[in-house]
Short mmCIF file of C-alpha atoms in Angstrom, two decimals:
data_model
loop_
_atom_site.label_atom_id
_atom_site.label_comp_id
_atom_site.label_asym_id
_atom_site.label_seq_id
_atom_site.Cartn_x
_atom_site.Cartn_y
_atom_site.Cartn_z
CA UNK S 163 0.00 0.00 0.00
CA UNK S 164 1.24 3.47 -0.79
CA UNK S 165 0.41 6.81 0.85
CA UNK S 166 1.81 9.46 -1.44
CA UNK S 167 1.17 12.42 -3.70
CA UNK S 168 -1.14 12.03 -6.67
CA UNK S 169 1.62 11.59 -9.29
CA UNK S 170 3.34 8.83 -7.33
CA UNK S 171 0.00 7.14 -6.59
CA UNK S 172 -0.77 6.94 -10.30
CA UNK S 173 2.47 5.03 -10.87
CA UNK S 174 1.78 2.60 -8.03
CA UNK S 175 -1.81 2.04 -9.15
CA UNK S 176 -0.56 1.16 -12.63
CA UNK S 177 1.41 -1.73 -11.16
CA UNK S 178 -1.50 -2.84 -8.98
CA UNK S 179 -0.60 -1.33 -5.60
CA UNK S 180 -3.40 0.20 -3.54
CA UNK S 181 -2.66 3.91 -3.07
CA UNK S 182 -4.00 6.78 -0.98
CA UNK S 183 -3.39 10.51 -0.75
CA UNK S 184 -4.12 12.39 2.44
CA UNK S 185 -4.61 16.01 1.46
CA UNK S 186 -5.17 17.58 4.87
CA UNK S 187 -2.35 19.61 6.40
CA UNK S 188 -4.13 19.49 9.77
CA UNK S 189 -2.17 17.09 12.02
CA UNK S 190 -5.20 15.62 13.79
CA UNK S 191 -7.13 14.99 10.58
CA UNK S 192 -4.06 13.49 8.92
CA UNK S 193 -3.47 11.12 11.83
CA UNK S 194 -7.14 10.08 11.93
CA UNK S 195 -7.10 9.30 8.21
CA UNK S 196 -3.81 7.39 8.44
CA UNK S 197 -5.07 5.42 11.46
CA UNK S 198 -8.14 4.40 9.40
CA UNK S 199 -5.87 3.15 6.64
CA UNK S 200 -3.85 1.12 9.17
CA UNK S 201 -7.02 -0.61 10.44
CA UNK S 202 -6.84 -2.83 7.35
CA UNK S 203 -5.20 -5.99 8.75
CA UNK S 204 -4.17 -7.08 5.24
CA UNK S 205 -1.63 -4.24 4.99
CA UNK S 206 1.87 -5.42 5.85
CA UNK S 207 3.93 -2.74 4.13
CA UNK S 208 3.23 0.97 3.75
CA UNK S 209 5.26 2.99 1.28
CA UNK S 210 5.09 6.52 2.62
CA UNK S 211 6.00 9.65 0.71
CA UNK S 212 8.61 11.44 2.79
CA UNK S 213 6.67 14.72 2.72
CA UNK S 214 4.18 13.13 5.14
CA UNK S 215 6.99 11.96 7.39
CA UNK S 216 8.47 15.47 7.49
CA UNK S 217 5.13 16.99 8.52
CA UNK S 218 4.28 14.32 11.11
CA UNK S 219 7.64 13.27 12.58
CA UNK S 220 6.48 12.46 16.12
CA UNK S 221 3.44 10.54 14.93
CA UNK S 222 5.51 8.33 12.60
CA UNK S 223 8.28 7.90 15.15
CA UNK S 224 5.67 6.28 17.44
CA UNK S 225 4.21 4.19 14.61
CA UNK S 226 7.61 2.90 13.55
CA UNK S 227 8.16 1.43 17.02
CA UNK S 228 5.51 -1.12 16.12
CA UNK S 229 6.63 -4.14 14.15
CA UNK S 230 3.60 -4.20 11.88
CA UNK S 231 3.00 -2.84 9.32
CA UNK S 232 6.45 -1.95 8.10
CA UNK S 233 6.54 1.72 7.08
CA UNK S 234 9.14 2.71 4.49
CA UNK S 235 9.60 6.25 3.24
CA UNK S 236 9.92 6.82 -0.47
CA UNK S 237 11.55 9.92 -1.96
CA UNK S 238 9.65 13.07 -2.66
CA UNK S 239 10.56 14.79 -5.92
CA UNK S 240 11.35 18.01 -4.06
CA UNK S 241 13.65 16.57 -1.37
CA UNK S 242 14.98 13.13 -2.23
CA UNK S 243 16.19 10.78 0.48
CA UNK S 244 19.89 10.04 0.72
CA UNK S 245 21.31 6.74 -0.56
CA UNK S 246 22.43 5.86 2.98
CA UNK S 247 18.78 5.78 4.05
CA UNK S 248 18.02 2.92 1.66
CA UNK S 249 21.21 1.08 2.67
CA UNK S 250 20.05 1.27 6.29
CA UNK S 251 16.59 -0.12 5.35
CA UNK S 252 18.06 -3.06 3.47
CA UNK S 253 20.39 -3.88 6.33
CA UNK S 254 17.63 -3.52 8.93
CA UNK S 255 14.81 -5.45 7.25
CA UNK S 256 16.72 -7.96 5.14
CA UNK S 257 19.70 -8.49 7.40
CA UNK S 258 22.15 -7.80 4.58
CA UNK S 259 25.30 -5.76 5.01
CA UNK S 260 26.09 -3.57 2.02
CA UNK S 261 29.49 -2.09 1.40
CA UNK S 262 29.92 1.59 0.57
CA UNK S 263 30.47 2.71 -3.01
#
């Protein structure tokens, strides 16, 4: 499942991944809508556009303490994530150690 901007959601829908956009900038409304999405017990992985993470840091910090579902940020076109972020994810979730370079 993907929670992202409209352009990114179109791409994920084309490959068959359920996608949502939460348009509210209000923290409470955003968290209520995201909590509703997470009620779906079939969701094991959430691809999250990093713009949401930036706006709701404390909320996602608490959510990421849970083991399920796994929440992984995906780059936003305006502020892409660093390569080291993805290296860390691979090492954390897959148990692989990647060498630099």
